[in-house]
mmCIF file of C-alpha atoms in Angstrom:
data_model
loop_
_atom_site.group_PDB
_atom_site.id
_atom_site.type_symbol
_atom_site.label_atom_id
_atom_site.label_comp_id
_atom_site.label_asym_id
_atom_site.label_seq_id
_atom_site.Cartn_x
_atom_site.Cartn_y
_atom_site.Cartn_z
ATOM 1 C CA MET A 1 15.857 11.668 37.816
ATOM 2 C CA ALA A 2 18.407 14.394 38.640
ATOM 3 C CA ARG A 3 21.027 12.792 36.400
ATOM 4 C CA ARG A 4 18.566 12.511 33.539
ATOM 5 C CA ASP A 5 17.563 16.163 33.965
ATOM 6 C CA GLU A 6 21.137 17.383 34.002
ATOM 7 C CA ALA A 7 22.249 15.361 30.981
ATOM 8 C CA PHE A 8 19.101 16.202 29.034
ATOM 9 C CA ALA A 9 19.410 19.903 29.848
ATOM 10 C CA THR A 10 23.036 19.927 28.706
ATOM 11 C CA TYR A 11 22.080 18.337 25.408
ATOM 12 C CA VAL A 12 19.176 20.716 24.843
ATOM 13 C CA ALA A 13 21.317 23.767 25.568
ATOM 14 C CA GLN A 14 23.817 22.622 22.960
ATOM 15 C CA ARG A 15 21.420 21.459 20.268
ATOM 16 C CA ARG A 16 18.157 23.318 20.576
ATOM 17 C CA ALA A 17 19.003 26.092 18.126
ATOM 18 C CA GLN A 18 20.002 23.610 15.447
ATOM 19 C CA LEU A 19 16.866 21.563 16.024
ATOM 20 C CA PHE A 20 14.762 24.703 15.717
ATOM 21 C CA ARG A 21 16.482 25.650 12.456
ATOM 22 C CA THR A 22 15.783 22.153 11.118
ATOM 23 C CA ALA A 23 12.118 22.385 12.069
ATOM 24 C CA TRP A 24 11.928 25.918 10.661
ATOM 25 C CA LEU A 25 13.268 24.759 7.297
ATOM 26 C CA LEU A 26 10.710 21.926 7.317
ATOM 27 C CA CYS A 27 7.669 23.853 8.554
ATOM 28 C CA GLY A 28 8.311 27.293 7.106
ATOM 29 C CA ASP A 29 6.753 28.878 10.168
ATOM 30 C CA PRO A 30 8.482 29.708 13.477
ATOM 31 C CA HIS A 31 5.463 28.896 15.688
ATOM 32 C CA ARG A 32 4.935 25.474 14.148
ATOM 33 C CA ALA A 33 8.669 24.889 14.244
ATOM 34 C CA GLU A 34 8.688 25.582 17.976
ATOM 35 C CA ASP A 35 5.751 23.172 18.448
ATOM 36 C CA VAL A 36 7.645 20.491 16.534
ATOM 37 C CA VAL A 37 10.800 21.005 18.592
ATOM 38 C CA GLN A 38 8.883 20.909 21.881
ATOM 39 C CA ALA A 39 7.142 17.674 20.865
ATOM 40 C CA ALA A 40 10.424 16.070 19.826
ATOM 41 C CA LEU A 41 12.265 17.084 23.005
ATOM 42 C CA THR A 42 9.417 15.831 25.185
ATOM 43 C CA ARG A 43 9.692 12.438 23.535
ATOM 44 C CA LEU A 44 13.449 12.552 23.947
ATOM 45 C CA TYR A 45 13.156 13.217 27.673
ATOM 46 C CA VAL A 46 10.925 10.179 28.184
ATOM 47 C CA ALA A 47 13.240 7.949 26.168
ATOM 48 C CA TRP A 48 16.454 9.563 27.463
ATOM 49 C CA PRO A 49 18.076 6.666 29.385
ATOM 50 C CA ARG A 50 17.642 4.220 26.519
ATOM 51 C CA VAL A 51 18.677 6.681 23.817
ATOM 52 C CA GLN A 52 21.716 7.911 25.713
ATOM 53 C CA ARG A 53 22.917 4.349 26.338
ATOM 54 C CA ALA A 54 22.680 3.634 22.621
ATOM 55 C CA ASP A 55 24.722 6.790 21.931
ATOM 56 C CA SER A 56 22.189 7.862 19.314
ATOM 57 C CA VAL A 57 20.701 11.002 20.785
ATOM 58 C CA ASP A 58 21.138 13.127 17.660
ATOM 59 C CA ALA A 59 19.623 10.465 15.415
ATOM 60 C CA TYR A 60 16.716 9.892 17.792
ATOM 61 C CA VAL A 61 15.791 13.549 18.173
ATOM 62 C CA ARG A 62 16.288 14.261 14.484
ATOM 63 C CA ARG A 63 13.794 11.486 13.700
ATOM 64 C CA ALA A 64 11.474 12.825 16.357
ATOM 65 C CA VAL A 65 11.584 16.260 14.689
ATOM 66 C CA VAL A 66 10.801 14.719 11.295
ATOM 67 C CA ASN A 67 7.986 12.611 12.774
ATOM 68 C CA ALA A 68 6.533 15.595 14.580
ATOM 69 C CA HIS A 69 6.621 17.513 11.295
ATOM 70 C CA LEU A 70 4.922 14.564 9.554
ATOM 71 C CA ASP A 71 2.216 14.536 12.244
ATOM 72 C CA GLU A 72 1.715 18.288 11.878
ATOM 73 C CA HIS A 73 1.480 17.956 8.127
ATOM 74 C CA ARG A 74 -1.080 15.161 8.230
ATOM 75 C CA ARG A 75 -3.542 17.004 10.454
ATOM 76 C CA PRO A 76 -6.311 18.531 8.300
ATOM 77 C CA TRP A 77 -6.981 21.110 10.970
ATOM 78 C CA ARG A 78 -5.064 23.685 12.892
ATOM 79 C CA ARG A 79 -5.423 23.926 16.666
ATOM 80 C CA GLU A 80 -8.535 25.965 17.247
ATOM 81 C CA ALA A 81 -8.215 28.671 19.846
ATOM 82 C CA ALA A 82 -11.042 29.090 22.314
ATOM 83 C CA ALA A 83 -12.738 32.442 22.449
ATOM 84 C CA GLY A 84 -10.756 34.827 24.569
ATOM 85 C CA ASP A 85 -7.437 33.060 24.049
ATOM 86 C CA ASP A 86 -4.476 35.313 23.592
ATOM 87 C CA LEU A 87 -3.303 34.542 20.113
ATOM 88 C CA PRO A 88 0.256 35.279 19.145
ATOM 89 C CA GLU A 89 0.620 38.145 16.755
ATOM 90 C CA GLU A 90 1.297 37.172 13.183
ATOM 91 C CA ALA A 91 5.056 37.157 12.720
ATOM 92 C CA ALA A 92 6.304 40.024 10.634
ATOM 93 C CA PRO A 93 7.880 38.866 7.383
ATOM 94 C CA GLY A 94 11.509 38.035 8.006
ATOM 95 C CA PRO A 95 14.462 38.490 5.692
ATOM 96 C CA GLU A 96 13.994 34.896 4.522
ATOM 97 C CA GLU A 97 10.790 35.915 2.747
ATOM 98 C CA HIS A 98 12.969 37.824 0.294
ATOM 99 C CA ASP A 99 15.269 34.876 -0.293
ATOM 100 C CA ASP A 100 14.560 32.913 -3.444
ATOM 101 C CA LEU A 101 15.883 29.721 -1.856
ATOM 102 C CA TRP A 102 13.287 30.065 0.912
ATOM 103 C CA ALA A 103 10.501 30.329 -1.647
ATOM 104 C CA ALA A 104 11.956 27.448 -3.643
ATOM 105 C CA LEU A 105 12.132 25.232 -0.543
ATOM 106 C CA ARG A 106 8.553 26.094 0.388
ATOM 107 C CA ALA A 107 7.461 25.111 -3.115
ATOM 108 C CA LEU A 108 8.943 21.616 -2.794
ATOM 109 C CA PRO A 109 6.663 18.725 -1.847
ATOM 110 C CA PRO A 110 7.142 17.917 1.869
ATOM 111 C CA GLY A 111 8.973 14.646 1.163
ATOM 112 C CA GLN A 112 11.534 16.329 -1.067
ATOM 113 C CA ARG A 113 11.951 19.172 1.400
ATOM 114 C CA ARG A 114 12.737 16.689 4.194
ATOM 115 C CA VAL A 115 15.337 14.961 2.056
ATOM 116 C CA VAL A 116 17.007 18.268 1.153
ATOM 117 C CA VAL A 117 17.064 19.415 4.786
ATOM 118 C CA LEU A 118 18.541 16.161 6.064
ATOM 119 C CA ARG A 119 21.091 15.788 3.291
ATOM 120 C CA HIS A 120 22.099 19.397 2.750
ATOM 121 C CA TRP A 121 21.542 20.949 6.178
ATOM 122 C CA TRP A 122 22.361 18.053 8.525
ATOM 123 C CA GLY A 123 24.836 16.605 6.019
ATOM 124 C CA LEU A 124 23.521 13.054 6.296
ATOM 125 C CA SER A 125 24.426 10.303 3.871
ATOM 126 C CA VAL A 126 21.842 8.635 1.658
ATOM 127 C CA GLU A 127 21.658 5.678 4.049
ATOM 128 C CA GLU A 128 21.331 7.861 7.155
ATOM 129 C CA THR A 129 18.608 9.904 5.493
ATOM 130 C CA ALA A 130 16.774 6.740 4.475
ATOM 131 C CA ALA A 131 16.939 5.455 8.042
ATOM 132 C CA ASP A 132 15.636 8.732 9.461
ATOM 133 C CA LEU A 133 12.717 8.898 7.056
ATOM 134 C CA GLY A 134 11.902 5.184 6.964
ATOM 135 C CA ILE A 135 12.249 5.026 3.176
ATOM 136 C CA SER A 136 14.602 3.200 0.853
ATOM 137 C CA PRO A 137 17.968 4.652 -0.211
ATOM 138 C CA GLY A 138 16.693 4.536 -3.796
ATOM 139 C CA THR A 139 13.782 6.754 -2.863
ATOM 140 C CA VAL A 140 16.162 9.160 -1.112
ATOM 141 C CA LYS A 141 18.272 9.400 -4.236
ATOM 142 C CA SER A 142 15.319 9.959 -6.550
ATOM 143 C CA GLN A 143 13.776 12.555 -4.231
ATOM 144 C CA THR A 144 17.114 14.327 -3.853
ATOM 145 C CA SER A 145 17.542 14.422 -7.609
ATOM 146 C CA ALA A 146 14.032 15.753 -8.163
ATOM 147 C CA ALA A 147 14.377 18.327 -5.388
ATOM 148 C CA LEU A 148 17.717 19.670 -6.593
ATOM 149 C CA ALA A 149 16.417 19.886 -10.146
ATOM 150 C CA ALA A 150 13.435 21.894 -8.927
ATOM 151 C CA LEU A 151 15.640 24.143 -6.785
ATOM 152 C CA ARG A 152 18.067 24.654 -9.669
ATOM 153 C CA THR A 153 15.224 25.662 -11.973
ATOM 154 C CA SER A 154 13.796 28.077 -9.396
ATOM 155 C CA LEU A 155 17.140 29.641 -8.582
ATOM 156 C CA GLN A 156 18.180 29.970 -12.197
ATOM 157 C CA GLY A 157 15.127 32.138 -12.634
ATOM 158 C CA GLU A 158 16.623 34.696 -10.238
ATOM 159 C CA HIS A 159 19.513 35.144 -12.577
ATOM 160 C CA ALA A 160 17.299 35.451 -15.672
ATOM 161 C CA MET B 1 25.738 20.550 -4.569
ATOM 162 C CA ILE B 2 27.923 22.752 -2.409
ATOM 163 C CA GLU B 3 26.167 25.944 -3.399
ATOM 164 C CA ILE B 4 22.861 24.683 -2.020
ATOM 165 C CA ASP B 5 24.548 23.685 1.253
ATOM 166 C CA GLU B 6 26.076 27.130 1.642
ATOM 167 C CA ARG B 7 22.848 28.912 0.766
ATOM 168 C CA ILE B 8 20.843 26.831 3.243
ATOM 169 C CA ALA B 9 23.403 27.621 5.934
ATOM 170 C CA ALA B 10 23.132 31.329 5.091
ATOM 171 C CA LEU B 11 19.331 31.059 5.162
ATOM 172 C CA THR B 12 19.266 29.456 8.613
ATOM 173 C CA ALA B 13 21.435 32.254 9.965
ATOM 174 C CA HIS B 14 18.255 34.359 9.735
ATOM 175 C CA ALA B 15 16.091 31.780 11.550
ATOM 176 C CA PRO B 16 14.134 33.441 14.391
ATOM 177 C CA VAL B 17 15.414 31.051 17.060
ATOM 178 C CA PRO B 18 13.345 31.669 20.201
ATOM 179 C CA GLU B 19 14.982 32.007 23.598
ATOM 180 C CA THR B 20 13.159 29.088 25.184
ATOM 181 C CA PRO B 21 14.466 28.274 28.669
ATOM 182 C CA VAL B 22 15.859 24.750 28.851
ATOM 183 C CA ALA B 23 13.969 24.307 32.110
ATOM 184 C CA ASP B 24 10.720 24.484 30.115
ATOM 185 C CA ASP B 25 11.739 21.465 28.040
ATOM 186 C CA VAL B 26 12.747 19.582 31.194
ATOM 187 C CA ARG B 27 9.405 20.394 32.792
ATOM 188 C CA ARG B 28 7.450 19.222 29.739
ATOM 189 C CA GLY B 29 9.434 15.998 29.642
ATOM 190 C CA ARG B 30 8.901 15.300 33.321
ATOM 191 C CA ARG B 31 5.177 15.948 32.994
ATOM 192 C CA ARG B 32 4.904 13.496 30.113
ATOM 193 C CA LEU B 33 6.897 10.863 31.998
ATOM 194 C CA ARG B 34 4.683 11.264 35.078
ATOM 195 C CA ALA B 35 1.545 10.999 32.953
ATOM 196 C CA ARG B 36 2.715 7.750 31.384
ATOM 197 C CA ARG B 37 3.592 6.253 34.739
ATOM 198 C CA ALA B 38 0.335 7.328 36.345
ATOM 199 C CA VAL B 39 -1.759 5.701 33.626
ATOM 200 C CA ALA B 40 0.266 2.516 33.391
ATOM 201 C CA TRP B 41 0.764 1.853 37.081
ATOM 202 C CA GLY B 42 -2.133 3.414 38.880
ATOM 203 C CA GLY B 43 -5.023 2.511 36.623
ATOM 204 C CA ALA B 44 -4.384 -1.078 35.627
ATOM 205 C CA THR B 45 -6.253 -2.894 38.376
ATOM 206 C CA ALA B 46 -9.123 -0.453 38.677
ATOM 207 C CA VAL B 47 -9.666 -0.240 34.937
ATOM 208 C CA ALA B 48 -9.441 -4.002 34.502
ATOM 209 C CA ALA B 49 -12.082 -4.495 37.156
ATOM 210 C CA SER B 50 -14.351 -2.036 35.393
ATOM 211 C CA ALA B 51 -13.755 -3.753 32.086
ATOM 212 C CA ALA B 52 -14.675 -7.119 33.559
ATOM 213 C CA LEU B 53 -18.033 -5.747 34.661
ATOM 214 C CA ALA B 54 -18.941 -3.629 31.668
ATOM 215 C CA GLY B 55 -17.271 -5.382 28.751
ATOM 216 C CA VAL B 56 -15.978 -2.057 27.481
ATOM 217 C CA ALA B 57 -12.841 -2.006 25.325
ATOM 218 C CA LEU B 58 -9.808 -0.291 26.782
ATOM 219 C CA GLY B 59 -7.407 1.790 24.807
ATOM 220 C CA ASP B 60 -6.142 5.077 26.213
ATOM 221 C CA ARG B 61 -2.609 6.137 25.454
ATOM 222 C CA PRO B 62 -2.069 9.638 26.797
ATOM 223 C CA GLY B 63 -1.146 12.195 24.214
ATOM 224 C CA GLU B 64 -1.642 9.807 21.311
ATOM 225 C CA GLN B 65 -4.512 8.483 19.285
ATOM 226 C CA ALA B 66 -6.031 5.346 20.785
ATOM 227 C CA ARG B 67 -5.985 2.446 18.400
ATOM 228 C CA ASP B 68 -9.512 1.300 19.183
ATOM 229 C CA ARG B 69 -11.732 4.256 19.947
ATOM 230 C CA THR B 70 -14.988 2.410 19.281
ATOM 231 C CA PRO B 71 -16.124 0.628 22.445
ATOM 232 C CA VAL B 72 -17.758 -2.761 22.169
ATOM 233 C CA ALA B 73 -21.456 -2.833 22.976
ATOM 234 C CA VAL B 74 -22.124 -2.747 26.705
ATOM 235 C CA VAL B 75 -24.148 -5.803 27.771
ATOM 236 C CA PRO B 76 -25.534 -6.748 31.185
ATOM 237 C CA PRO B 77 -23.026 -8.923 33.060
ATOM 238 C CA GLU B 78 -25.622 -11.604 33.676
ATOM 239 C CA VAL B 79 -25.967 -12.110 29.911
ATOM 240 C CA ALA B 80 -22.382 -11.910 28.609
ATOM 241 C CA PRO B 81 -19.291 -13.506 30.086
ATOM 242 C CA PRO B 82 -16.435 -11.204 31.088
ATOM 243 C CA PRO B 83 -14.088 -10.457 28.208
ATOM 244 C CA SER B 84 -11.166 -12.822 27.852
ATOM 245 C CA GLY B 85 -8.034 -11.509 29.492
ATOM 246 C CA ALA B 86 -9.689 -9.158 31.999
ATOM 247 C CA ASP B 87 -8.576 -11.251 34.963
ATOM 248 C CA ARG B 88 -5.130 -11.748 33.464
ATOM 249 C CA PHE B 89 -4.894 -8.020 32.828
ATOM 250 C CA ALA B 90 -5.513 -7.376 36.507
ATOM 251 C CA GLU B 91 -2.946 -10.046 37.415
ATOM 252 C CA LEU B 92 -0.386 -8.385 35.160
ATOM 253 C CA GLY B 93 -0.993 -5.057 36.809
ATOM 254 C CA ALA B 94 -0.522 -6.591 40.246
ATOM 255 C CA LEU B 95 2.719 -8.293 39.207
ATOM 256 C CA LEU B 96 4.036 -5.020 37.801
ATOM 257 C CA GLU B 97 3.271 -3.281 41.065
ATOM 258 C CA ALA B 98 5.178 -6.007 42.901
ATOM 259 C CA ASP B 99 8.227 -5.608 40.630
ATOM 260 C CA GLY B 100 8.567 -1.827 40.520
ATOM 261 C CA ARG B 101 12.342 -1.789 40.497
ATOM 262 C CA SER B 102 13.126 -0.275 37.124
ATOM 263 C CA ASP B 103 12.248 2.932 35.324
ATOM 264 C CA ALA B 104 10.378 1.021 32.650
ATOM 265 C CA VAL B 105 6.842 2.264 32.061
ATOM 266 C CA PHE B 106 4.020 0.727 30.085
ATOM 267 C CA THR B 107 0.693 2.095 28.929
ATOM 268 C CA LEU B 108 -2.615 0.383 29.511
ATOM 269 C CA GLN B 109 -2.893 -0.363 25.798
ATOM 270 C CA GLU B 110 0.508 -2.079 25.757
ATOM 271 C CA LEU B 111 -0.416 -4.243 28.740
ATOM 272 C CA ARG B 112 -3.738 -5.108 27.169
ATOM 273 C CA ASP B 113 -2.125 -6.042 23.856
ATOM 274 C CA LEU B 114 0.363 -8.257 25.678
ATOM 275 C CA THR B 115 -2.383 -9.916 27.697
ATOM 276 C CA ASP B 116 -4.497 -10.531 24.596
ATOM 277 C CA THR B 117 -1.579 -12.028 22.696
ATOM 278 C CA VAL B 118 -0.563 -14.388 25.486
ATOM 279 C CA GLU B 119 -4.161 -15.515 26.037
ATOM 280 C CA ARG B 120 -4.713 -16.075 22.345
ATOM 281 C CA ARG B 121 -1.459 -17.922 21.715
ATOM 282 C CA PHE B 122 -1.055 -19.938 24.862
ATOM 283 C CA GLY B 123 -4.500 -20.152 26.421
ATOM 284 C CA ARG B 124 -5.102 -19.870 30.150
ATOM 285 C CA THR B 125 -2.898 -22.704 31.396
ATOM 286 C CA GLY B 126 -0.422 -21.996 34.134
ATOM 287 C CA ARG B 127 -0.193 -19.223 36.669
ATOM 288 C CA TRP B 128 1.219 -15.828 35.819
ATOM 289 C CA HIS B 129 4.076 -16.202 38.211
ATOM 290 C CA ALA B 130 6.248 -13.081 38.019
ATOM 291 C CA VAL B 131 7.118 -10.024 35.985
ATOM 292 C CA GLU B 132 10.495 -8.356 35.695
ATOM 293 C CA THR B 133 11.079 -5.081 33.915
ATOM 294 C CA THR B 134 14.141 -3.357 32.579
ATOM 295 C CA ARG B 135 15.130 -0.581 30.184
ATOM 296 C CA SER B 136 17.396 -2.925 28.233
ATOM 297 C CA TRP B 137 16.581 -5.894 25.986
ATOM 298 C CA ALA B 138 20.149 -7.089 26.471
ATOM 299 C CA ALA B 139 19.776 -6.990 30.260
ATOM 300 C CA ALA B 140 16.735 -9.229 29.949
ATOM 301 C CA GLY B 141 18.843 -11.736 28.015
ATOM 302 C CA ALA B 142 15.955 -12.371 25.685
ATOM 303 C CA GLY B 143 18.145 -12.397 22.598
ATOM 304 C CA ALA B 144 19.580 -15.735 23.675
ATOM 305 C CA CYS B 145 17.939 -19.153 23.892
ATOM 306 C CA PRO B 146 19.481 -21.324 26.635
ATOM 307 C CA SER B 147 19.998 -25.018 26.100
ATOM 308 C CA GLY B 148 16.887 -27.037 26.843
ATOM 309 C CA TRP B 149 14.506 -24.227 25.952
ATOM 310 C CA ALA B 150 12.419 -23.774 22.822
ATOM 311 C CA CYS B 151 12.392 -20.127 21.788
ATOM 312 C CA ALA B 152 10.427 -18.323 19.116
ATOM 313 C CA ASP B 153 9.671 -14.786 18.022
ATOM 314 C CA LEU B 154 6.258 -13.498 18.910
ATOM 315 C CA ARG B 155 4.165 -10.694 17.476
ATOM 316 C CA VAL B 156 2.661 -8.315 19.996
ATOM 317 C CA ARG B 157 0.861 -5.261 18.708
ATOM 318 C CA GLY B 158 2.751 -2.073 19.457
ATOM 319 C CA ALA B 159 5.932 -3.888 20.487
ATOM 320 C CA ASP B 160 9.288 -3.427 18.786
ATOM 321 C CA ARG B 161 10.010 -7.110 19.398
ATOM 322 C CA ALA B 162 8.814 -10.035 21.459
ATOM 323 C CA ARG B 163 10.001 -13.567 22.115
ATOM 324 C CA THR B 164 8.801 -16.576 23.996
ATOM 325 C CA ALA B 165 10.758 -19.393 25.619
ATOM 326 C CA GLN B 166 9.359 -22.673 26.904
ATOM 327 C CA SER B 167 10.747 -25.596 28.805
ATOM 328 C CA GLY B 168 8.451 -28.141 30.392
ATOM 329 C CA GLY B 169 5.767 -26.368 32.345
ATOM 330 C CA VAL B 170 7.526 -22.977 32.328
ATOM 331 C CA ARG B 171 6.998 -20.326 29.695
ATOM 332 C CA GLN B 172 8.468 -16.868 29.523
ATOM 333 C CA VAL B 173 7.420 -13.995 27.321
ATOM 334 C CA ALA B 174 9.743 -11.037 26.769
ATOM 335 C CA VAL B 175 8.415 -7.944 25.055
ATOM 336 C CA ASP B 176 10.086 -4.652 24.166
ATOM 337 C CA PHE B 177 7.804 -1.603 24.027
ATOM 338 C CA GLY B 178 10.068 1.107 22.715
ATOM 339 C CA GLY B 179 12.919 0.323 25.061
ATOM 340 C CA ASP B 180 10.772 -0.615 28.055
ATOM 341 C CA VAL B 181 11.140 -4.369 28.420
ATOM 342 C CA LEU B 182 8.884 -6.728 30.334
ATOM 343 C CA VAL B 183 9.592 -10.393 31.044
ATOM 344 C CA LEU B 184 6.563 -12.433 32.100
ATOM 345 C CA THR B 185 6.963 -15.887 33.628
ATOM 346 C CA ILE B 186 4.080 -18.378 33.415
ATOM 347 C CA ALA B 187 4.327 -21.669 35.260
ATOM 348 C CA SER B 188 2.161 -24.469 36.582
ATOM 349 C CA GLY B 189 4.052 -24.762 39.851
ATOM 350 C CA ASP B 190 6.725 -22.969 41.838
ATOM 351 C CA VAL B 191 9.676 -21.628 39.885
ATOM 352 C CA SER B 192 13.106 -20.521 41.039
ATOM 353 C CA PRO B 193 15.373 -18.139 39.105
ATOM 354 C CA LYS B 194 17.716 -20.956 38.120
ATOM 355 C CA ASP B 195 14.816 -22.581 36.307
ATOM 356 C CA LEU B 196 14.320 -19.595 34.012
ATOM 357 C CA ALA B 197 15.601 -18.852 30.509
ATOM 358 C CA TRP B 198 15.619 -15.123 31.061
ATOM 359 C CA THR B 199 16.330 -13.226 34.258
ATOM 360 C CA VAL B 200 16.861 -9.481 34.302
ATOM 361 C CA ARG B 201 20.463 -8.779 35.246
ATOM 362 C CA GLU B 202 20.249 -5.016 35.654
ATOM 363 C CA ARG B 203 17.507 -2.451 35.835
#
């Protein structure tokens, strides 16, 4: 168990910030992003020996982040706090709220947003993105095309 | 679209990355691993015995939605026979306890699905002889089919893959639950390792 802990901790220290940024781009909210990252890393810890042997840690945890975001998105409810719980303060608007790209990303359907994040933030190929999302390469291409067209239209408006 | 890539990178520079201690992630992972092991290893025999008496469906997978939440109707034991597989389920739990040499862990639902599949496909002939577990499908050797054996793919609910091998009165079932692999040997009489298609080489 000590070897697993050490190797896992090393990986998390190196990658956690990037995973959070990925989840933040997907969720649009830092608290939900942190929930998504925690869920993904918990799964990674359990599967660590197998994943590390297959030398596919990044791919595994990236998929876990996407799946955790999918699970979050499918729930029709938010976690309900019991009376007396200390609720986190609402986050003050960050500088991203004034960024047109942020608004344009938020306006994309979740599927298109995932494709954009994986292809243009992680830099994955069409095939890698398809594998991560469990969809066909053709669907990745069509969603990428639709997403970029929507982003282009939104961002062109800022120059109008 | 290079501009989009650069703008996304600039956007993420403002991400409010929290300063979460790595130790917190390790602790959460260890807690989840312990919970899985506790349910899979500690509850199998006791829960199977309860199921045999009450005829209630099993199905708890900690932290995830159970696939069959609706329990079957509870009937008095003197009226209804015990559900098929309850005794085998308890046997499987006992064999897993006896093996205990790898880090592989299985949930109650996975064991139940395996038991149900084996009962349904192969009936109740033979004795559930032994179980070996490993964290590697390759280490189980289940991708190969030795000469003299008849091998076939098998569908087990929740499993990434499963295969069966048979030669004479010996049958083996190998199943991969997300990287945790179990090899079950069923035989009418005594079996030695050299008589098997699949023997776990490493844990």
